[in-house]
Amino acid sequence: MTHSKKKVLVTGAARGIGLSIAKTLAAKQYELVLLTSNGVSADALRRELLVEETKATVFPLDLSDRDAIADFAAEWTEPLWGLVNNAGICKTFGIQDVGDDPFNDVLATNLEGPYRLTRGLLSRIERPGRIVNVASQLGREGRAGYSAYCASKFGLIGMTKCWAKELGASGITVNAVCPGWVGTEMSFKDVDRMAAEQGVSAERFYAEVCDPLELKRFNTPEEVANLVAFLLSEDASGITGRDWMMQTVWNQQ
Ligand SMILES: NC(=O)c1ccc[n+]([C@@H]2O[C@H](COP(=O)([O-])OP(=O)(O)OC[C@H]3O[C@@H](n4cnc5c(N)ncnc54)[C@H](OP(=O)(O)O)[C@@H]3O)[C@@H](O)[C@H]2O)c1
């Protein structure tokens, strides 16, 4: 008897944590549906060995565009074992800053996007099935300058807990992962900016940030991917509505 592979859709799969999730899931024999934000990153992802080897399908979908999400979801007909809402952006802006604020952009991409995509695809998610949302430790703690990002990630954790209650009886589990600093483009941009603001080198700032952390270093994208893979697995059938931290909260003010 042949078993078809379980299919998992991952957003933000072109780089960083999302690409690591895709690679980790491919090694575990999942069939992959990979989303990026636009045609250019979709084409770049299609050239990755991972996609060539696994025959993953790649689609561009801007998660801040609710009409595009509705069209994508309406056209999607295949069953999905899992949905990983990983894509996200981080734009800082203090409450006292002057100028155009990024609030709507960040909320649209990080919060409304996952809400609309999940709602649109829900009828295609298998029972049992899995939803994993990539939130952040900044979904549990505040940080100066991060009000839009924190609002989006606190919101994503809130939605995780609501969906777990709504979907538990049907066999769909819903969990959030809440990494702290992870070594990707997103975090190294922040390290460079914060180091410059404090007038210290990026190396010194990195060392200061890592000092209170148990592991004395950032997590790797692969470590986050391993947690996501566990929460997607059959072994995690009894875990839902939780927000999973990886290390101590580091906080800047
Ligand atoms: N890095 C960290 O320290 C850290 C810590 C905690 C949580 N996180 C969370 O982990 C997730 C992944 O972060 P990362 O560090 O891997 O970030 P990253 O390297 O900047 O990658 C972000 C991904 O999100 C996609 N994306 C951005 N805007 C989008 C949009 N409008 N529509 C669809 N996709 C969009 C990007 O697609 P394109 O490639 O097409 O641009 C990219 O693949 C995010 O939700 C982030 O908030 C990161």
mmCIF file with all atom_site columns, C-alpha atoms and ligand atoms in Angstrom, residues 12-18 36-38 41 61-64 86-89 109 134-136 149 153 179-182 184-187, ligand 1:
data_model
loop_
_atom_site.group_PDB
_atom_site.id
_atom_site.type_symbol
_atom_site.label_atom_id
_atom_site.label_alt_id
_atom_site.label_comp_id
_atom_site.label_asym_id
_atom_site.label_entity_id
_atom_site.label_seq_id
_atom_site.pdbx_PDB_ins_code
_atom_site.Cartn_x
_atom_site.Cartn_y
_atom_site.Cartn_z
_atom_site.occupancy
_atom_site.B_iso_or_equiv
_atom_site.pdbx_formal_charge
_atom_site.auth_seq_id
_atom_site.auth_comp_id
_atom_site.auth_asym_id
_atom_site.auth_atom_id
_atom_site.pdbx_PDB_model_num
ATOM   1  C CA  . GLY A 1 12  ? 7.850  33.198 4.406  1.00 0.00 ? 12  GLY A CA  1
ATOM   2  C CA  . ALA A 1 13  ? 9.764  30.184 3.130  1.00 0.00 ? 13  ALA A CA  1
ATOM   3  C CA  . ALA A 1 14  ? 12.323 31.946 0.929  1.00 0.00 ? 14  ALA A CA  1
ATOM   4  C CA  . ARG A 1 15  ? 14.811 32.726 3.688  1.00 0.00 ? 15  ARG A CA  1
ATOM   5  C CA  . GLY A 1 16  ? 15.592 32.799 7.383  1.00 0.00 ? 16  GLY A CA  1
ATOM   6  C CA  . ILE A 1 17  ? 13.478 30.693 9.719  1.00 0.00 ? 17  ILE A CA  1
ATOM   7  C CA  . GLY A 1 18  ? 10.960 29.786 7.005  1.00 0.00 ? 18  GLY A CA  1
ATOM   8  C CA  . THR A 1 36  ? 6.952  33.980 -0.479 1.00 0.00 ? 36  THR A CA  1
ATOM   9  C CA  . SER A 1 37  ? 5.856  37.609 -0.631 1.00 0.00 ? 37  SER A CA  1
ATOM   10 C CA  . ASN A 1 38  ? 6.427  38.258 -4.337 1.00 0.00 ? 38  ASN A CA  1
ATOM   11 C CA  . SER A 1 41  ? 11.584 35.801 -4.136 1.00 0.00 ? 41  SER A CA  1
ATOM   12 C CA  . LEU A 1 61  ? 1.359  35.711 -1.980 1.00 0.00 ? 61  LEU A CA  1
ATOM   13 C CA  . ASP A 1 62  ? 1.539  39.114 -0.324 1.00 0.00 ? 62  ASP A CA  1
ATOM   14 C CA  . LEU A 1 63  ? 0.046  38.542 3.128  1.00 0.00 ? 63  LEU A CA  1
ATOM   15 C CA  . SER A 1 64  ? -0.760 42.216 3.524  1.00 0.00 ? 64  SER A CA  1
ATOM   16 C CA  . ASN A 1 86  ? 5.872  31.988 9.672  1.00 0.00 ? 86  ASN A CA  1
ATOM   17 C CA  . ALA A 1 87  ? 6.149  35.111 7.472  1.00 0.00 ? 87  ALA A CA  1
ATOM   18 C CA  . GLY A 1 88  ? 6.583  38.377 9.293  1.00 0.00 ? 88  GLY A CA  1
ATOM   19 C CA  . ILE A 1 89  ? 8.186  41.799 9.217  1.00 0.00 ? 89  ILE A CA  1
ATOM   20 C CA  . THR A 1 109 ? 1.431  41.285 7.463  1.00 0.00 ? 109 THR A CA  1
ATOM   21 C CA  . VAL A 1 134 ? 5.618  31.727 14.477 1.00 0.00 ? 134 VAL A CA  1
ATOM   22 C CA  . ALA A 1 135 ? 5.195  34.460 17.089 1.00 0.00 ? 135 ALA A CA  1
ATOM   23 C CA  . SER A 1 136 ? 8.092  35.791 19.188 1.00 0.00 ? 136 SER A CA  1
ATOM   24 C CA  . TYR A 1 149 ? 5.668  44.282 16.209 1.00 0.00 ? 149 TYR A CA  1
ATOM   25 C CA  . LYS A 1 153 ? 2.885  38.992 18.064 1.00 0.00 ? 153 LYS A CA  1
ATOM   26 C CA  . PRO A 1 179 ? 11.763 32.487 19.689 1.00 0.00 ? 179 PRO A CA  1
ATOM   27 C CA  . GLY A 1 180 ? 13.948 35.220 21.138 1.00 0.00 ? 180 GLY A CA  1
ATOM   28 C CA  . TRP A 1 181 ? 16.882 36.318 19.041 1.00 0.00 ? 181 TRP A CA  1
ATOM   29 C CA  . VAL A 1 182 ? 17.447 34.036 16.056 1.00 0.00 ? 182 VAL A CA  1
ATOM   30 C CA  . THR A 1 184 ? 18.654 35.735 10.542 1.00 0.00 ? 184 THR A CA  1
ATOM   31 C CA  . GLU A 1 185 ? 18.695 38.862 8.405  1.00 0.00 ? 185 GLU A CA  1
ATOM   32 C CA  . MET A 1 186 ? 15.854 40.309 10.519 1.00 0.00 ? 186 MET A CA  1
ATOM   33 C CA  . SER A 1 187 ? 17.725 40.097 13.842 1.00 0.00 ? 187 SER A CA  1
HETATM 34 N N1  . LIG B 2 .   ? 14.864 36.496 13.512 1.00 0.00 ? 1   LIG B N1  1
HETATM 35 C C1  . LIG B 2 .   ? 14.459 36.578 14.762 1.00 0.00 ? 1   LIG B C1  1
HETATM 36 O O1  . LIG B 2 .   ? 15.240 36.903 15.674 1.00 0.00 ? 1   LIG B O1  1
HETATM 37 C C2  . LIG B 2 .   ? 13.037 36.244 15.123 1.00 0.00 ? 1   LIG B C2  1
HETATM 38 C C3  . LIG B 2 .   ? 12.721 36.119 16.480 1.00 0.00 ? 1   LIG B C3  1
HETATM 39 C C4  . LIG B 2 .   ? 11.420 35.802 16.847 1.00 0.00 ? 1   LIG B C4  1
HETATM 40 C C5  . LIG B 2 .   ? 10.455 35.641 15.870 1.00 0.00 ? 1   LIG B C5  1
HETATM 41 N N2  . LIG B 2 .   ? 10.776 35.797 14.561 1.00 0.00 ? 1   LIG B N2  1
HETATM 42 C C6  . LIG B 2 .   ? 9.702  35.622 13.591 1.00 0.00 ? 1   LIG B C6  1
HETATM 43 O O2  . LIG B 2 .   ? 10.035 34.555 12.729 1.00 0.00 ? 1   LIG B O2  1
HETATM 44 C C7  . LIG B 2 .   ? 9.435  34.745 11.448 1.00 0.00 ? 1   LIG B C7  1
HETATM 45 C C8  . LIG B 2 .   ? 10.504 34.628 10.375 1.00 0.00 ? 1   LIG B C8  1
HETATM 46 O O3  . LIG B 2 .   ? 11.495 35.606 10.661 1.00 0.00 ? 1   LIG B O3  1
HETATM 47 P P1  . LIG B 2 .   ? 12.930 35.629 9.943  1.00 0.00 ? 1   LIG B P1  1
HETATM 48 O O4  . LIG B 2 .   ? 13.898 36.092 10.931 1.00 0.00 ? 1   LIG B O4  1
HETATM 49 O O5  . LIG B 2 .   ? 13.158 34.364 9.200  1.00 0.00 ? 1   LIG B O5  1
HETATM 50 O O6  . LIG B 2 .   ? 12.681 36.846 8.930  1.00 0.00 ? 1   LIG B O6  1
HETATM 51 P P2  . LIG B 2 .   ? 13.277 37.161 7.497  1.00 0.00 ? 1   LIG B P2  1
HETATM 52 O O7  . LIG B 2 .   ? 14.574 36.473 7.276  1.00 0.00 ? 1   LIG B O7  1
HETATM 53 O O8  . LIG B 2 .   ? 13.216 38.647 7.379  1.00 0.00 ? 1   LIG B O8  1
HETATM 54 O O9  . LIG B 2 .   ? 12.189 36.489 6.517  1.00 0.00 ? 1   LIG B O9  1
HETATM 55 C C9  . LIG B 2 .   ? 10.872 36.965 6.546  1.00 0.00 ? 1   LIG B C9  1
HETATM 56 C C10 . LIG B 2 .   ? 10.023 36.162 5.590  1.00 0.00 ? 1   LIG B C10 1
HETATM 57 O O10 . LIG B 2 .   ? 8.694  36.719 5.624  1.00 0.00 ? 1   LIG B O10 1
HETATM 58 C C11 . LIG B 2 .   ? 8.251  36.959 4.296  1.00 0.00 ? 1   LIG B C11 1
HETATM 59 N N3  . LIG B 2 .   ? 7.380  38.135 4.205  1.00 0.00 ? 1   LIG B N3  1
HETATM 60 C C12 . LIG B 2 .   ? 7.651  39.410 4.592  1.00 0.00 ? 1   LIG B C12 1
HETATM 61 N N4  . LIG B 2 .   ? 6.626  40.220 4.271  1.00 0.00 ? 1   LIG B N4  1
HETATM 62 C C13 . LIG B 2 .   ? 5.692  39.441 3.669  1.00 0.00 ? 1   LIG B C13 1
HETATM 63 C C14 . LIG B 2 .   ? 4.421  39.690 3.083  1.00 0.00 ? 1   LIG B C14 1
HETATM 64 N N5  . LIG B 2 .   ? 3.896  40.921 3.042  1.00 0.00 ? 1   LIG B N5  1
HETATM 65 N N6  . LIG B 2 .   ? 3.753  38.661 2.555  1.00 0.00 ? 1   LIG B N6  1
HETATM 66 C C15 . LIG B 2 .   ? 4.262  37.406 2.562  1.00 0.00 ? 1   LIG B C15 1
HETATM 67 N N7  . LIG B 2 .   ? 5.460  37.095 3.086  1.00 0.00 ? 1   LIG B N7  1
HETATM 68 C C16 . LIG B 2 .   ? 6.162  38.112 3.621  1.00 0.00 ? 1   LIG B C16 1
HETATM 69 C C17 . LIG B 2 .   ? 9.521  37.204 3.503  1.00 0.00 ? 1   LIG B C17 1
HETATM 70 O O11 . LIG B 2 .   ? 9.248  36.920 2.157  1.00 0.00 ? 1   LIG B O11 1
HETATM 71 P P3  . LIG B 2 .   ? 10.234 37.417 0.954  1.00 0.00 ? 1   LIG B P3  1
HETATM 72 O O12 . LIG B 2 .   ? 11.426 36.524 1.043  1.00 0.00 ? 1   LIG B O12 1
HETATM 73 O O13 . LIG B 2 .   ? 9.422  37.227 -0.250 1.00 0.00 ? 1   LIG B O13 1
HETATM 74 O O14 . LIG B 2 .   ? 10.568 38.850 1.245  1.00 0.00 ? 1   LIG B O14 1
HETATM 75 C C18 . LIG B 2 .   ? 10.513 36.254 4.160  1.00 0.00 ? 1   LIG B C18 1
HETATM 76 O O15 . LIG B 2 .   ? 10.473 34.984 3.568  1.00 0.00 ? 1   LIG B O15 1
HETATM 77 C C19 . LIG B 2 .   ? 8.769  36.121 11.508 1.00 0.00 ? 1   LIG B C19 1
HETATM 78 O O16 . LIG B 2 .   ? 7.395  35.990 11.778 1.00 0.00 ? 1   LIG B O16 1
HETATM 79 C C20 . LIG B 2 .   ? 9.465  36.800 12.659 1.00 0.00 ? 1   LIG B C20 1
HETATM 80 O O17 . LIG B 2 .   ? 8.669  37.795 13.251 1.00 0.00 ? 1   LIG B O17 1
HETATM 81 C C21 . LIG B 2 .   ? 12.048 36.080 14.155 1.00 0.00 ? 1   LIG B C21 1
#
